[in-house]
Coordinates of C-alpha atoms in Angstrom, one line a residue:
X1 CA 0.0 0.0 0.0
X2 CA 1.3 3.5 -0.9
X3 CA 2.5 5.8 1.9
X4 CA 2.3 9.6 2.1
X5 CA 3.1 11.5 5.2
X6 CA 2.9 15.0 6.6
X7 CA 5.4 16.8 8.8
X8 CA 4.1 18.6 11.9
X9 CA 4.8 21.9 10.2
X10 CA 2.6 20.9 7.2
X11 CA -0.2 19.6 9.5
X12 CA -0.1 22.8 11.5
X13 CA -0.4 24.9 8.3
X14 CA -3.3 22.8 7.1
X15 CA -5.0 23.2 10.5
X16 CA -4.5 27.0 10.2
X17 CA -6.1 27.0 6.7
X18 CA -9.0 24.9 7.9
X19 CA -9.6 27.3 10.8
X20 CA -9.5 30.3 8.4
X21 CA -12.0 28.7 6.1
X22 CA -14.1 27.5 9.0
X23 CA -14.2 24.1 7.4
X24 CA -12.8 21.4 9.7
X25 CA -13.5 18.7 7.1
X26 CA -10.9 20.1 4.6
X27 CA -8.1 17.9 3.4
X28 CA -4.9 18.7 1.5
X29 CA -5.2 17.2 -2.0
X30 CA -1.9 16.5 -3.7
X31 CA -2.0 15.7 -7.4
X32 CA 0.7 15.1 -10.0
X33 CA 0.2 16.6 -13.4
X34 CA 2.2 16.3 -16.5
X35 CA 4.2 19.4 -17.3
X36 CA 6.5 21.8 -15.5
X37 CA 10.1 22.2 -16.3
X38 CA 11.1 18.7 -15.3
X39 CA 8.2 16.6 -16.7
X40 CA 5.8 16.4 -13.7
X41 CA 4.5 19.0 -11.3
X42 CA 2.9 18.9 -7.9
X43 CA -0.4 20.7 -7.3
X44 CA -1.9 21.4 -3.9
X45 CA -5.5 22.3 -3.1
X46 CA -7.9 22.1 -0.2
X47 CA -10.8 19.7 -0.7
X48 CA -13.7 18.4 1.2
X49 CA -14.7 15.6 -1.1
X50 CA -13.1 12.4 -2.3
X51 CA -13.3 10.5 -5.5
X52 CA -13.5 6.7 -6.1
X53 CA -9.8 6.4 -6.8
X54 CA -8.6 8.5 -3.9
X55 CA -6.6 7.3 -0.9
X56 CA -6.7 9.2 2.4
X57 CA -3.7 9.4 4.8
X58 CA -3.9 11.0 8.2
X59 CA -0.9 12.4 10.1
X60 CA -0.9 14.7 13.1
X61 CA -4.7 14.9 13.0
X62 CA -4.8 16.2 9.4
X63 CA -5.9 14.3 6.3
X64 CA -4.1 14.4 3.0
X65 CA -5.8 12.8 -0.1
X66 CA -4.4 11.8 -3.5
X67 CA -5.6 9.8 -6.5
X68 CA -4.1 6.4 -7.2
X69 CA -2.3 7.6 -10.4
X70 CA -0.6 10.4 -8.5
X71 CA 0.2 8.0 -5.7
X72 CA 2.2 5.9 -8.0
X73 CA 4.7 8.8 -8.3
X74 CA 4.3 10.0 -4.7
X75 CA 4.7 6.7 -2.8
X76 CA 6.9 7.2 0.2
X77 CA 6.9 11.0 -0.1
X78 CA 6.8 13.4 2.9
X79 CA 5.0 16.8 2.6
X80 CA 6.5 19.6 4.6
X81 CA 5.7 23.3 4.9
X82 CA 8.7 25.6 4.8
X83 CA 9.0 29.3 5.4
X84 CA 11.9 31.1 3.8
X85 CA 12.8 34.7 3.0
X86 CA 11.3 34.4 -0.4
X87 CA 8.0 33.0 0.9
X88 CA 6.3 29.9 2.4
X89 CA 5.1 26.8 0.6
X90 CA 4.4 23.1 0.8
X91 CA 7.4 21.1 -0.3
X92 CA 7.4 17.4 -1.3
X93 CA 10.3 15.2 -0.4
X94 CA 9.8 12.5 -3.1
X95 CA 12.1 9.5 -3.0
X96 CA 10.9 8.6 -6.5
X97 CA 12.1 11.8 -8.2
X98 CA 15.4 11.4 -10.0
X99 CA 15.7 15.1 -10.7
X100 CA 13.9 18.3 -10.1
X101 CA 13.9 22.0 -10.9
X102 CA 15.1 24.9 -8.9
X103 CA 11.5 26.0 -8.0
X104 CA 10.9 22.6 -6.3
X105 CA 7.5 22.2 -7.8
X106 CA 8.6 20.1 -10.8
X107 CA 10.3 16.7 -11.0
X108 CA 11.1 13.8 -13.2
X109 CA 11.4 10.0 -12.8
X110 CA 13.3 7.4 -14.7

């Protein structure tokens, strides 16, 4: 079975967004799309619904959801939330990625 985990920082940020939206049922949806400068790109959204091909993972009291096609490329990944001088964003540490781009939102696999 595929694995997808959240760091405490990512879970805390998702909880913050849930509170802002006043929607405690929200989940972080992670999807892989073709494109980006390295072949595939990560997309993040908040969602309160699931589809038939979704898998839900729960870490630190927060749910993350992804479709089975995306999970093939995400298996074993950890999602973090980092704050840097240039801004803050969700970051995926993906053991399946063989290369990536400087922006961190695009990757390739062999």
